[in-house]
Every structure is written in C-alpha cells, then in structure tokens.
Amino acid sequence: MPQAISRPRARINNFVARFANVNGTGSASANFLFAKAIFRMGIPVTPKNIFPSNIQGLPTWYEVRVSEKGYLGRREGIDLLVAVNAQSMKQDIESVRKGGYLVYDSTKKLSPDLIREDIHYLGIPMMELANENFSNPRQRQLFKNIIYVGALSVLLQIEFEVLENLLKEQFAGKEKLIAPNITAIKLGMDYVREHFDYPLDFYLERRDLVRDKIMVDGNTACGLGAVYGGATVMAWYPITPSTSVAEAYEKFASQYRLDHQTGKHHYAVVQAEDELAAMGMVIGANWNGARALTATSGPGVSLMNEFIGLAYFAEVPAVLIDVQRAGPSTGMPTRTQQSDITLAAYASHGDTKHPLVFPASPEECFRMTADCFDLADRLQTPVILMTDLDLGMNDHMSEPFQWDENRKYDRGKVLNKEELEDMGRYGRYLDTEGDGIPYRTYPGTHPSKGAFTTRGTSRDEYAVYTEDSAAYKRNMERLQTKWETAKKIVPAPSLYQESNQSEIGMLFFGTSTYSSEEAKDILEEKEIQLDAIRIKAFPFGTETEAFIRSHKLVFIIEQNRDGQLRSLIINEMQMNPKKLVSVLNYDGMPITADNIALQISDYLKQKNAVPHDLSETLI
C-alpha cells in the first residue's frame, strides 16, 4: 500500500471522520461511542447519522465533525474514513481529502482499483480479529465495529478510561456485556500499537470546552418541551423523521404526568389512522381546553391541510411539529431539507397564514416547543414548529435545558364563569380590544352563557352562520389584524451586530445557523465583511424588515431548491427581489460553511465586489 506521503503540520481537535457501514449491522452504537468519547474529553463534536429509508442492507454513514473552535455545522471533505462497506467503498474512498486516511478491514485484500496514491491506507483485520476472539456469529459482527473504535482510540489519542466508563454506563445492569466490549476495544488498540505509527497528524487533546453542555437530539427535546409546555394530548401517525417526537412525549409524560399514588395517567397518546385524523383529534382536544399537539413531516402536513384551515378559520389553538425531510412526494425520507416553508406558512386553501417557529438547537426545540403552546393559545390559531431531520434525529451538543418553576401558562383570552356572568351577549368573534383576537370559552364554563357554534363556514361576530359579504369581509380583516399582532409576539430575530458594519447582509434560520455562522467567519478572514441576522419566526417583525431595508444586498441561506423563505420575504414585506440573493443547498445533506462561503464569494466576484477569486482558498 502507498505510504510515502508527506505529513502536514499536526492539527489538534480539528478534523472530520466518517464511518461507512451497512445498515442493520450494529454499527450505530459503536460510532456513537466514538463521538461521545470525544465529547467526554471536553472537545466540541457534531455527529451526523446518514442512513437509508429501508430497514437493513444498504449503505449508511456516520460523520463526526471535531472542532476546537466549536463550529457545529458540517464541513466539506473527509480527513479520516473508516470504510467497512464494500457496496460504497469506491465512492467512499473518493471522498477522502488528499493526504487523508483510510481505515479498512484488511481481512480481505483491497482491489487495485480502490488504491489512491495521495491518501494513507491503514489496514486492520477487523473480521479476522473478531473471528479469532469471539465464537457467537452475531457478536463477531458487533465487536468488529468495537474493534475499529479501539484502533481509532490509539490513532487519535482517545483516552481509554473514557471509553471504559462509557461502556460501563451503557451496560449498567448488563455487566456481562462490559468485559467482551472492552476486550474488543483492546484488540483494536493492540493491533495499531504493533503495526502503525501513532497518533496521526491530527489527533485529540483533552479540553474544557464543553462545560455543562449535553448531547441530545431535537425530537427528544421537542417531546420533553411539550410535556413542560402543558400538553396533555398527543395524536399522531408514524412518519419518518418525526416518530420519535411522539415516542419521547409518551416516555416523558409517563414519568411526569403520572399520579404515583393512584396510578392514573394525566395524559393521552393516540395513534390515529392517518395524519388528517391526528390533526382532527388535536383540534378537538384544544377546543375542549386541553393543550394538544401532533408531529409529522411534509407529506403529513399535506394531508392535514383541510383541518389546519379549519383551525385557522374557527380559531382553535393547535401545535404541530414539522420535522422536515427531502420532498416532494415521498422524496428522500431519511434526508434533511428546509422545504416545507411555503406549505406550512400558507397551509390550506383560501387566505390562510400560520405562525412558524424556527429552532436551531435541541435547547431551542425544548424551549420553543413549550412556548408554542402559549403562542397558540394567545393567538387562537395553529402554530407550527419547523425542525428538520438533521436537528430532529441527530445528536447535537446543546446548552442544558432550563425551566422556571414559577412560570405560568399563558392561556390567552379565555372567559371564566364570573366574567360571563357579568357580561351581556357573548360574541365569540368580537374584537373588543383592537388586536384582532376575540375572547373564547371552554365548554361547560357556564350553565347558560358563553356557548357558541364552532364552524368552518362563514359567520358573524356572534358565531351565527351567514353568507353576508360584509360580515365575511369583516372577519377576514380581523384575522389580518390578528396577524399583525402576531408579528409582535412571535420570537424575535437575533442580530449579530449592534449596528451595521457592511452594506451586505446574510439571513439564515434553523439548522442553517451553525454553518452560516462559520461561513461568516471564513469570509471575514478573506476580508469580506457581512452583517448577519437569524430569524426565529414567521410572521417577520420590524427587526427583520429593518435589517433587509438597511442593506443593499442580502444573501438568504436556506436548504431547498426554490428559495422558499426568500419568496416569503418578498411576498410578505414587498421587498425588491433584486436585493435578495439565494444561497441554496438541496441535496439532502446539511449545508456546509464551505458551500455557503463559496456561493457568496462567487456571486460577489461576478459583481466585481471582491478583489480576487477566492474559490481556491475557501475550501
């Protein structure tokens, strides 16, 4: 194997490793062990699980970004590839950076057409070692994965004690499994020590950069946030990648909404016959005074459109978590995108608009999910939390979750029995305060007052059916007034500067955030200064409008083909399309900082706004 490659200057805590496995072979736990060990050494790390939509047999990848500077987005190029899948071996080897490393199972000899002269090959007989030391066929396959983790621990200087402690935690209560796993770790370690120079020219050193941060996925955070937000009803239909939101909600509700004295469950989880039925159940529960939610992905939102429109027009609160995936139609169920923006914002026929909330981290998934229930109650309308597969199903380094025990739920304008007793005729759709939000009642609040008919047809201010044009128009205009009110109470954007430093801006949201922040730094190193804003909700408030209007050019970064957020901004704020430039990614993989920086620099070069071609130095 070719080995005479010059070694670059050592890089500490700064590389990308990728594991190329076969789905269903037990590699996921081994790969996560690798990522978590780095995290336990106090080093910022971001893992991405890239898997097929079938159950087993197809290629799967696990990508780990290690960043001393704390960059949490994806980066172009693979420094270290562990390739144990013959199906994808050729394309996997092509993905390795020049001068990078390939770790492979040398039990069988590599084909000559898989040899590159510009990378290092580290052959480890993983299957042979597993066969020699373990008798159970299933264990042999599983421990083959642990063997390469052991090998990497020496090559990259992962502390053995960290791996040992993680295995003890993982198999607490199953102590018989600890010893063979440690044996497999040591098999890989010993082989590297006997056959290779180590560590590699990039490696790990313990740091204290993680502090009190946690590793958790966004779907789990959403499920917990729903419990803390007061949700007592979850209606759903299984769909990738949102199913684990419902599973997390049920898990946490069974802990925190259980009367331990009586054994009574103070929550309900219903798996409906389809997504439309699930949304109907959520509307019914909210109408009756409960806080209810559903979780789905793009195809489910499409099916829910009719009921979403009903909740908008009848003004019934509801919370929907949309874990976006690559569409259209079935699309790529296990790939990520931000491609439901238009669908969610204007879901249903007729003039409808729905508040959207854009979290960027598991901590925000937790906090914003809880906040969505207050927002939905205050506005009496569906609120949609827009996450995606990358945030929902991947583990992320996150701030710990915080909750104010003195927090009171904001149920909005709800009349109680005494208030109904003291008033004259109750009008369900009367706007008495000029904010477009009427007062509502819960069923059974008063024996004779406060009742009304909830309908999806046109009605007057007293919920009485009418097709009078003037009454319909008044109602639609009041709903628009409520939309203006929503602009003031949805989460405000984050600005990255106190005052403008440039005539050029960049705007991003959700899981594009971390790569966008890194791209901003990359461009600044190349003397391209950009102001930045991260939006956290739709409708857009005055801060977003002011940012765009105060810059000559604004790059809008999003992960879809059609620039959906850009279209929303043009439509809602009547912005000049010429000043809004899309920076897009829609291949199903999370957008990278390199990609963003290159697209921006190329555009500016074409406009003669940068002094030289940066394409060679950006990636």
PDB file of N, CA and C in Angstrom, residues 424-460:
ATOM      1  N   GLY A 424     -73.039  41.006  28.969  1.00  0.00           N
ATOM      2  CA  GLY A 424     -74.282  40.829  28.231  1.00  0.00           C
ATOM      3  C   GLY A 424     -74.136  39.695  27.230  1.00  0.00           C
ATOM      4  N   ARG A 425     -74.503  39.955  25.983  1.00  0.00           N
ATOM      5  CA  ARG A 425     -74.417  38.917  24.967  1.00  0.00           C
ATOM      6  C   ARG A 425     -72.955  38.645  24.613  1.00  0.00           C
ATOM      7  N   TYR A 426     -72.601  37.397  24.606  1.00  0.00           N
ATOM      8  CA  TYR A 426     -71.234  36.994  24.302  1.00  0.00           C
ATOM      9  C   TYR A 426     -71.057  36.838  22.799  1.00  0.00           C
ATOM     10  N   GLY A 427     -70.013  37.444  22.257  1.00  0.00           N
ATOM     11  CA  GLY A 427     -69.692  37.308  20.837  1.00  0.00           C
ATOM     12  C   GLY A 427     -68.363  36.629  20.652  1.00  0.00           C
ATOM     13  N   ARG A 428     -68.393  35.396  20.183  1.00  0.00           N
ATOM     14  CA  ARG A 428     -67.161  34.613  20.061  1.00  0.00           C
ATOM     15  C   ARG A 428     -66.141  35.293  19.162  1.00  0.00           C
ATOM     16  N   TYR A 429     -66.576  35.987  18.131  1.00  0.00           N
ATOM     17  CA  TYR A 429     -65.626  36.574  17.188  1.00  0.00           C
ATOM     18  C   TYR A 429     -65.654  38.103  17.201  1.00  0.00           C
ATOM     19  N   LEU A 430     -66.009  38.646  18.343  1.00  0.00           N
ATOM     20  CA  LEU A 430     -65.953  40.092  18.529  1.00  0.00           C
ATOM     21  C   LEU A 430     -64.528  40.525  18.884  1.00  0.00           C
ATOM     22  N   ASP A 431     -64.037  41.545  18.223  1.00  0.00           N
ATOM     23  CA  ASP A 431     -62.726  42.119  18.552  1.00  0.00           C
ATOM     24  C   ASP A 431     -62.973  43.340  19.424  1.00  0.00           C
ATOM     25  N   THR A 432     -62.846  43.164  20.721  1.00  0.00           N
ATOM     26  CA  THR A 432     -63.157  44.259  21.654  1.00  0.00           C
ATOM     27  C   THR A 432     -61.942  45.101  22.007  1.00  0.00           C
ATOM     28  N   GLU A 433     -60.746  44.646  21.638  1.00  0.00           N
ATOM     29  CA  GLU A 433     -59.535  45.354  22.057  1.00  0.00           C
ATOM     30  C   GLU A 433     -58.659  45.800  20.888  1.00  0.00           C
ATOM     31  N   GLY A 434     -59.104  45.568  19.679  1.00  0.00           N
ATOM     32  CA  GLY A 434     -58.403  46.077  18.514  1.00  0.00           C
ATOM     33  C   GLY A 434     -57.175  45.304  18.084  1.00  0.00           C
ATOM     34  N   ASP A 435     -56.925  44.144  18.699  1.00  0.00           N
ATOM     35  CA  ASP A 435     -55.755  43.339  18.318  1.00  0.00           C
ATOM     36  C   ASP A 435     -56.135  42.169  17.425  1.00  0.00           C
ATOM     37  N   GLY A 436     -57.410  42.073  17.085  1.00  0.00           N
ATOM     38  CA  GLY A 436     -57.867  41.005  16.214  1.00  0.00           C
ATOM     39  C   GLY A 436     -58.130  39.695  16.919  1.00  0.00           C
ATOM     40  N   ILE A 437     -57.874  39.637  18.225  1.00  0.00           N
ATOM     41  CA  ILE A 437     -58.034  38.386  18.978  1.00  0.00           C
ATOM     42  C   ILE A 437     -59.300  38.474  19.831  1.00  0.00           C
ATOM     43  N   PRO A 438     -60.305  37.655  19.561  1.00  0.00           N
ATOM     44  CA  PRO A 438     -61.536  37.676  20.368  1.00  0.00           C
ATOM     45  C   PRO A 438     -61.369  36.858  21.646  1.00  0.00           C
ATOM     46  N   TYR A 439     -62.384  36.862  22.471  1.00  0.00           N
ATOM     47  CA  TYR A 439     -62.395  36.035  23.680  1.00  0.00           C
ATOM     48  C   TYR A 439     -63.071  34.705  23.376  1.00  0.00           C
ATOM     49  N   ARG A 440     -62.553  33.650  23.966  1.00  0.00           N
ATOM     50  CA  ARG A 440     -63.150  32.325  23.791  1.00  0.00           C
ATOM     51  C   ARG A 440     -63.572  31.765  25.135  1.00  0.00           C
ATOM     52  N   THR A 441     -64.292  30.663  25.104  1.00  0.00           N
ATOM     53  CA  THR A 441     -64.719  29.978  26.326  1.00  0.00           C
ATOM     54  C   THR A 441     -64.442  28.487  26.178  1.00  0.00           C
ATOM     55  N   TYR A 442     -64.286  27.829  27.303  1.00  0.00           N
ATOM     56  CA  TYR A 442     -64.195  26.377  27.293  1.00  0.00           C
ATOM     57  C   TYR A 442     -65.595  25.793  27.486  1.00  0.00           C
ATOM     58  N   PRO A 443     -65.862  24.635  26.885  1.00  0.00           N
ATOM     59  CA  PRO A 443     -67.173  24.012  27.074  1.00  0.00           C
ATOM     60  C   PRO A 443     -67.470  23.772  28.559  1.00  0.00           C
ATOM     61  N   GLY A 444     -68.694  24.097  28.963  1.00  0.00           N
ATOM     62  CA  GLY A 444     -69.125  23.842  30.333  1.00  0.00           C
ATOM     63  C   GLY A 444     -68.708  24.883  31.336  1.00  0.00           C
ATOM     64  N   THR A 445     -68.167  26.017  30.867  1.00  0.00           N
ATOM     65  CA  THR A 445     -67.725  27.052  31.796  1.00  0.00           C
ATOM     66  C   THR A 445     -68.893  27.653  32.558  1.00  0.00           C
ATOM     67  N   HIS A 446     -70.014  27.860  31.867  1.00  0.00           N
ATOM     68  CA  HIS A 446     -71.193  28.481  32.476  1.00  0.00           C
ATOM     69  C   HIS A 446     -72.423  27.690  32.045  1.00  0.00           C
ATOM     70  N   PRO A 447     -73.419  27.530  32.914  1.00  0.00           N
ATOM     71  CA  PRO A 447     -74.584  26.701  32.565  1.00  0.00           C
ATOM     72  C   PRO A 447     -75.436  27.268  31.438  1.00  0.00           C
ATOM     73  N   SER A 448     -75.378  28.591  31.221  1.00  0.00           N
ATOM     74  CA  SER A 448     -76.268  29.160  30.205  1.00  0.00           C
ATOM     75  C   SER A 448     -75.619  30.217  29.318  1.00  0.00           C
ATOM     76  N   LYS A 449     -74.405  30.639  29.645  1.00  0.00           N
ATOM     77  CA  LYS A 449     -73.760  31.693  28.879  1.00  0.00           C
ATOM     78  C   LYS A 449     -72.425  31.205  28.300  1.00  0.00           C
ATOM     79  N   GLY A 450     -72.036  31.837  27.208  1.00  0.00           N
ATOM     80  CA  GLY A 450     -70.731  31.560  26.623  1.00  0.00           C
ATOM     81  C   GLY A 450     -70.717  30.471  25.585  1.00  0.00           C
ATOM     82  N   ALA A 451     -71.877  29.856  25.297  1.00  0.00           N
ATOM     83  CA  ALA A 451     -71.910  28.811  24.279  1.00  0.00           C
ATOM     84  C   ALA A 451     -71.887  29.433  22.885  1.00  0.00           C
ATOM     85  N   PHE A 452     -71.339  28.723  21.945  1.00  0.00           N
ATOM     86  CA  PHE A 452     -71.320  29.179  20.557  1.00  0.00           C
ATOM     87  C   PHE A 452     -71.134  27.971  19.659  1.00  0.00           C
ATOM     88  N   THR A 453     -71.425  28.147  18.383  1.00  0.00           N
ATOM     89  CA  THR A 453     -71.243  27.073  17.410  1.00  0.00           C
ATOM     90  C   THR A 453     -69.895  27.248  16.711  1.00  0.00           C
ATOM     91  N   THR A 454     -69.066  26.234  16.805  1.00  0.00           N
ATOM     92  CA  THR A 454     -67.776  26.262  16.114  1.00  0.00           C
ATOM     93  C   THR A 454     -67.982  25.697  14.717  1.00  0.00           C
ATOM     94  N   ARG A 455     -67.630  26.493  13.724  1.00  0.00           N
ATOM     95  CA  ARG A 455     -67.885  26.069  12.355  1.00  0.00           C
ATOM     96  C   ARG A 455     -66.751  26.510  11.434  1.00  0.00           C
ATOM     97  N   GLY A 456     -66.656  25.855  10.308  1.00  0.00           N
ATOM     98  CA  GLY A 456     -65.691  26.242   9.300  1.00  0.00           C
ATOM     99  C   GLY A 456     -66.307  27.085   8.208  1.00  0.00           C
ATOM    100  N   THR A 457     -67.606  27.359   8.328  1.00  0.00           N
ATOM    101  CA  THR A 457     -68.282  28.211   7.366  1.00  0.00           C
ATOM    102  C   THR A 457     -68.275  29.654   7.853  1.00  0.00           C
ATOM    103  N   SER A 458     -68.613  30.560   6.963  1.00  0.00           N
ATOM    104  CA  SER A 458     -68.644  31.976   7.304  1.00  0.00           C
ATOM    105  C   SER A 458     -69.684  32.250   8.387  1.00  0.00           C
ATOM    106  N   ARG A 459     -69.372  33.200   9.255  1.00  0.00           N
ATOM    107  CA  ARG A 459     -70.276  33.542  10.362  1.00  0.00           C
ATOM    108  C   ARG A 459     -70.069  35.005  10.724  1.00  0.00           C
ATOM    109  N   ASP A 460     -70.932  35.499  11.594  1.00  0.00           N
ATOM    110  CA  ASP A 460     -70.754  36.874  12.044  1.00  0.00           C
ATOM    111  C   ASP A 460     -69.993  36.885  13.368  1.00  0.00           C
TER     112      ASP A 460
END
